[in-house]
């Protein structure tokens, strides 16, 4: 795993735990303490985490900046590549779902190039980004998840079955041929599963650092998705295996 991928993983894990002991993190990542300390120091230098006695904690800014905002500059070139590929898949008049995540937020920034969309989302940053683009925005009601500025929902809070989604753009934290598509938060996963079940076409938007990773909760199998939109740094040895199970852009 490359250093940038390890540091992203540390942020992802901290996103769910707020505070982690160094030993726990070392065991989870299966790396040496020396390597972990170097990664931690870089994240401290990047002003993303704080060191405390025995562990580390996600840094919160005074203006309430969220973890998703802290992640925006990580792999930004890859996310822009994915966003532009995703925009090419969307047509005027489409009803789309944009998941909560820093990659789908990049997609939202380009939606002003399109007309008359219906945008269904559980991401507050996506809503705000698309607010003045002239589209119809539908927010999934439910519980607000502060760290991601997202809304997680259940059937009794929102009647999903009334939605007719042409194209869903889903995020994840891990992609594995063996274990499928995975993420950390159960509430987010439940929402994604429901959205996938009612969408005509399902896109997974994930940069190449997520490939061959397995995290806490399974969203679905790779074969439950139609298209993987990723960046151009995907491992060529992985590509043939993935492409047997899913179309790749």
CSV table of C-alpha atoms in Angstrom, one decimal:
chain,number,residue,atom,x,y,z
A,1,UNK,CA,0.0,0.0,0.0
A,2,UNK,CA,1.4,3.4,-1.0
A,3,UNK,CA,1.9,6.1,1.8
A,4,UNK,CA,-0.9,8.2,0.4
A,5,UNK,CA,-3.3,5.2,0.5
A,6,UNK,CA,-2.3,4.4,4.1
A,7,UNK,CA,-3.0,8.0,5.1
A,8,UNK,CA,-6.4,8.0,3.4
A,9,UNK,CA,-7.1,4.7,5.2
A,10,UNK,CA,-6.2,6.3,8.6
A,11,UNK,CA,-8.5,9.2,7.9
A,12,UNK,CA,-11.3,6.8,6.9
A,13,UNK,CA,-10.9,4.7,10.1
A,14,UNK,CA,-10.7,7.8,12.3
A,15,UNK,CA,-13.9,9.1,10.6
A,16,UNK,CA,-15.7,6.2,12.4
A,17,UNK,CA,-13.9,6.2,15.7
A,18,UNK,CA,-12.9,9.9,16.4
A,19,UNK,CA,-10.0,8.7,18.5
A,20,UNK,CA,-7.7,5.7,18.0
A,21,UNK,CA,-4.8,4.2,20.0
A,22,UNK,CA,-1.6,3.8,18.1
A,23,UNK,CA,-1.4,0.1,18.8
A,24,UNK,CA,-4.9,-0.5,17.5
A,25,UNK,CA,-4.2,1.4,14.4
A,26,UNK,CA,-0.9,-0.4,13.8
A,27,UNK,CA,-2.6,-3.8,14.2
A,28,UNK,CA,-5.4,-2.8,11.9
A,29,UNK,CA,-3.1,-1.6,9.1
A,30,UNK,CA,-0.6,-4.3,9.7
A,31,UNK,CA,2.4,-2.0,9.5
A,32,UNK,CA,5.4,-1.2,11.7
A,33,UNK,CA,5.1,1.4,14.4
A,34,UNK,CA,7.9,3.4,12.6
A,35,UNK,CA,5.9,3.5,9.4
A,36,UNK,CA,2.7,4.5,11.3
A,37,UNK,CA,4.5,7.3,13.1
A,38,UNK,CA,5.8,8.7,9.8
A,39,UNK,CA,2.2,8.6,8.4
A,40,UNK,CA,0.8,10.3,11.5
A,41,UNK,CA,3.4,13.0,11.3
A,42,UNK,CA,2.5,13.8,7.7
A,43,UNK,CA,-1.2,13.9,8.6
A,44,UNK,CA,-0.3,16.3,11.5
A,45,UNK,CA,1.7,18.4,9.1
A,46,UNK,CA,-1.3,18.5,6.7
A,47,UNK,CA,-3.4,19.7,9.6
A,48,UNK,CA,-5.8,16.8,9.4
A,49,UNK,CA,-5.3,15.1,12.8
A,50,UNK,CA,-4.0,15.9,16.2
A,51,UNK,CA,-1.7,13.7,18.4
A,52,UNK,CA,-2.8,13.0,21.9
A,53,UNK,CA,-1.4,10.8,24.6
A,54,UNK,CA,-1.4,7.3,23.3
A,55,UNK,CA,-3.3,8.0,20.1
A,56,UNK,CA,-4.6,10.4,17.4
A,57,UNK,CA,-7.8,12.2,16.8
A,58,UNK,CA,-9.5,13.8,13.7
A,59,UNK,CA,-9.0,17.6,13.8
A,60,UNK,CA,-12.0,19.7,13.9
A,61,UNK,CA,-11.6,23.3,12.8
A,62,UNK,CA,-13.3,26.2,14.5
A,63,UNK,CA,-15.8,26.7,11.6
A,64,UNK,CA,-17.0,23.1,11.9
A,65,UNK,CA,-15.2,21.8,8.9
A,66,UNK,CA,-16.1,18.2,8.3
A,67,UNK,CA,-14.0,15.1,7.5
A,68,UNK,CA,-15.3,15.1,4.0
A,69,UNK,CA,-14.0,18.7,3.5
A,70,UNK,CA,-10.7,17.7,4.9
A,71,UNK,CA,-10.5,14.9,2.3
A,72,UNK,CA,-11.2,17.1,-0.7
A,73,UNK,CA,-7.6,17.8,-1.5
A,74,UNK,CA,-6.6,14.2,-1.2
A,75,UNK,CA,-6.3,12.5,-4.6
A,76,UNK,CA,-8.0,15.6,-6.1
A,77,UNK,CA,-6.6,14.9,-9.6
A,78,UNK,CA,-8.0,11.4,-9.6
A,79,UNK,CA,-11.4,12.7,-8.3
A,80,UNK,CA,-11.6,15.3,-11.1
A,81,UNK,CA,-10.8,12.6,-13.6
A,82,UNK,CA,-13.7,10.4,-12.2
A,83,UNK,CA,-16.0,13.4,-12.1
A,84,UNK,CA,-15.5,14.3,-15.8
A,85,UNK,CA,-16.0,10.6,-16.8
A,86,UNK,CA,-19.2,10.6,-14.8
A,87,UNK,CA,-20.6,13.8,-16.3
A,88,UNK,CA,-20.2,12.3,-19.8
A,89,UNK,CA,-22.6,9.5,-18.7
A,90,UNK,CA,-25.3,11.9,-17.6
A,91,UNK,CA,-27.9,13.3,-20.1
A,92,UNK,CA,-30.1,16.3,-19.9
A,93,UNK,CA,-33.4,15.4,-18.1
A,94,UNK,CA,-31.9,12.5,-16.2
A,95,UNK,CA,-33.0,11.6,-12.7
A,96,UNK,CA,-29.7,10.8,-10.8
A,97,UNK,CA,-28.6,9.8,-7.3
A,98,UNK,CA,-25.4,11.3,-6.0
A,99,UNK,CA,-24.1,9.6,-2.9
A,100,UNK,CA,-22.3,11.3,0.0
A,101,UNK,CA,-18.6,11.5,-0.6
A,102,UNK,CA,-15.8,13.8,-1.8
A,103,UNK,CA,-15.8,12.2,-5.2
A,104,UNK,CA,-19.5,12.7,-5.9
A,105,UNK,CA,-19.1,16.3,-4.6
A,106,UNK,CA,-16.6,16.8,-7.4
A,107,UNK,CA,-19.3,15.4,-9.9
A,108,UNK,CA,-21.8,18.0,-8.5
A,109,UNK,CA,-19.5,20.8,-9.4
A,110,UNK,CA,-19.8,20.0,-13.1
A,111,UNK,CA,-23.6,19.6,-13.2
A,112,UNK,CA,-24.1,23.2,-14.4
A,113,UNK,CA,-23.0,21.9,-17.8
A,114,UNK,CA,-26.3,19.9,-17.9
A,115,UNK,CA,-30.0,20.9,-18.0
A,116,UNK,CA,-33.2,19.9,-16.3
A,117,UNK,CA,-31.8,17.2,-14.0
A,118,UNK,CA,-33.5,15.7,-11.0
A,119,UNK,CA,-30.8,15.2,-8.4
A,120,UNK,CA,-31.6,12.9,-5.5
A,121,UNK,CA,-29.0,13.0,-2.7
A,122,UNK,CA,-28.2,12.3,0.9
A,123,UNK,CA,-25.2,14.7,0.8
A,124,UNK,CA,-25.6,18.2,2.2
A,125,UNK,CA,-22.5,19.5,0.4
A,126,UNK,CA,-23.9,18.1,-2.9
A,127,UNK,CA,-27.2,19.9,-2.2
A,128,UNK,CA,-25.5,23.2,-1.6
A,129,UNK,CA,-23.3,22.8,-4.7
A,130,UNK,CA,-26.2,22.1,-7.0
A,131,UNK,CA,-28.6,24.6,-5.4
A,132,UNK,CA,-28.2,27.4,-8.0
A,133,UNK,CA,-27.6,25.2,-11.0
A,134,UNK,CA,-31.2,25.2,-12.2
A,135,UNK,CA,-31.9,21.5,-11.4
A,136,UNK,CA,-34.6,19.9,-9.2
A,137,UNK,CA,-33.0,18.7,-5.9
A,138,UNK,CA,-34.6,16.0,-3.8
A,139,UNK,CA,-33.2,15.4,-0.3
A,140,UNK,CA,-33.5,12.1,1.4
A,141,UNK,CA,-34.8,12.8,4.8
A,142,UNK,CA,-33.4,11.1,8.0
A,143,UNK,CA,-30.6,11.3,10.5
A,144,UNK,CA,-27.8,13.7,9.8
A,145,UNK,CA,-24.3,12.2,10.1
A,146,UNK,CA,-22.1,15.1,11.2
A,147,UNK,CA,-18.7,13.7,10.1
A,148,UNK,CA,-19.8,13.3,6.4
A,149,UNK,CA,-22.4,16.1,6.3
A,150,UNK,CA,-24.7,13.3,5.0
A,151,UNK,CA,-28.2,12.1,5.8
A,152,UNK,CA,-28.8,8.4,6.4
A,153,UNK,CA,-32.4,7.2,5.9
A,154,UNK,CA,-34.7,4.3,6.6
A,155,UNK,CA,-37.9,3.3,4.9
A,156,UNK,CA,-40.2,4.8,7.6
A,157,UNK,CA,-38.5,8.2,7.1
A,158,UNK,CA,-38.6,8.3,3.3
A,159,UNK,CA,-40.6,6.4,0.7
A,160,UNK,CA,-37.8,5.2,-1.6
A,161,UNK,CA,-40.1,3.1,-3.7
A,162,UNK,CA,-41.7,6.2,-5.2
A,163,UNK,CA,-38.3,7.2,-6.8
A,164,UNK,CA,-37.5,6.4,-10.4
A,165,UNK,CA,-33.7,6.8,-10.6
A,166,UNK,CA,-32.1,6.6,-14.1
A,167,UNK,CA,-28.5,6.6,-12.9
A,168,UNK,CA,-27.0,6.2,-9.4
A,169,UNK,CA,-23.5,7.2,-8.5
A,170,UNK,CA,-22.3,5.3,-5.4
A,171,UNK,CA,-19.2,5.7,-3.3
A,172,UNK,CA,-17.2,3.2,-1.2
A,173,UNK,CA,-14.0,2.7,0.8
A,174,UNK,CA,-13.0,-0.7,-0.6
A,175,UNK,CA,-13.3,-2.8,-3.7
A,176,UNK,CA,-12.4,-6.5,-3.6
A,177,UNK,CA,-13.1,-9.3,-6.1
A,178,UNK,CA,-13.6,-11.7,-3.2
A,179,UNK,CA,-15.5,-9.5,-0.7
A,180,UNK,CA,-17.2,-7.1,-3.1
A,181,UNK,CA,-17.9,-3.4,-2.4
A,182,UNK,CA,-17.4,-2.3,1.3
A,183,UNK,CA,-17.6,0.8,3.5
A,184,UNK,CA,-17.3,1.7,7.1
A,185,UNK,CA,-20.7,3.1,8.2
A,186,UNK,CA,-23.8,0.8,8.4
A,187,UNK,CA,-26.3,3.5,8.0
A,188,UNK,CA,-24.7,4.8,4.8
A,189,UNK,CA,-24.5,1.2,3.5
A,190,UNK,CA,-28.2,0.6,4.1
A,191,UNK,CA,-29.1,3.7,2.1
A,192,UNK,CA,-26.8,2.7,-0.8
A,193,UNK,CA,-28.3,-0.8,-0.9
A,194,UNK,CA,-31.8,0.6,-1.2
A,195,UNK,CA,-30.8,3.1,-3.8
A,196,UNK,CA,-29.1,0.4,-5.9
A,197,UNK,CA,-32.3,-1.8,-5.7
A,198,UNK,CA,-34.4,1.0,-7.4
A,199,UNK,CA,-31.9,2.4,-9.9
A,200,UNK,CA,-31.9,1.5,-13.6
A,201,UNK,CA,-28.1,1.8,-13.9
A,202,UNK,CA,-25.6,1.8,-11.0
A,203,UNK,CA,-22.2,3.4,-11.2
A,204,UNK,CA,-19.5,3.0,-8.6
A,205,UNK,CA,-17.2,6.1,-8.4
A,206,UNK,CA,-14.0,5.2,-6.7
A,207,UNK,CA,-10.3,6.1,-7.2
A,208,UNK,CA,-7.7,3.4,-7.7
A,209,UNK,CA,-6.5,3.6,-4.1
A,210,UNK,CA,-9.8,1.8,-3.1
A,211,UNK,CA,-9.1,-1.3,-5.3
A,212,UNK,CA,-8.0,-4.5,-3.4
A,213,UNK,CA,-9.2,-3.0,-0.1
A,214,UNK,CA,-11.7,-4.5,2.3
A,215,UNK,CA,-13.3,-2.6,5.1
A,216,UNK,CA,-16.0,-3.1,7.7
A,217,UNK,CA,-19.5,-3.5,6.0
A,218,UNK,CA,-20.4,-5.0,2.6
A,219,UNK,CA,-22.6,-2.9,0.3
A,220,UNK,CA,-23.0,-5.4,-2.5
A,221,UNK,CA,-21.1,-7.7,-4.9
A,222,UNK,CA,-19.2,-6.2,-7.8
A,223,UNK,CA,-21.7,-7.9,-10.2
A,224,UNK,CA,-24.5,-5.9,-8.6
A,225,UNK,CA,-23.1,-2.8,-10.3
A,226,UNK,CA,-23.0,-1.8,-13.9
A,227,UNK,CA,-20.0,0.4,-14.3
A,228,UNK,CA,-16.9,1.3,-12.3
A,229,UNK,CA,-15.7,4.9,-12.9
A,230,UNK,CA,-12.1,5.2,-11.7
A,231,UNK,CA,-8.9,7.2,-12.5
A,232,UNK,CA,-6.2,6.3,-15.0
A,233,UNK,CA,-3.8,4.9,-12.3
A,234,UNK,CA,-5.6,1.6,-12.0
A,235,UNK,CA,-3.3,-1.4,-11.8
A,236,UNK,CA,-3.1,-3.1,-15.2
A,237,UNK,CA,-2.8,-6.5,-13.6
A,238,UNK,CA,-6.1,-5.9,-11.7
A,239,UNK,CA,-7.9,-4.5,-14.8
A,240,UNK,CA,-8.6,-7.8,-16.6
A,241,UNK,CA,-9.9,-9.5,-13.4
A,242,UNK,CA,-12.2,-6.5,-12.7
A,243,UNK,CA,-13.4,-6.1,-16.2
A,244,UNK,CA,-14.7,-9.7,-16.2
A,245,UNK,CA,-17.2,-8.6,-13.6
A,246,UNK,CA,-17.9,-5.0,-14.3
A,247,UNK,CA,-17.5,-2.4,-17.1
A,248,UNK,CA,-14.7,0.1,-16.4
A,249,UNK,CA,-14.4,3.7,-17.4
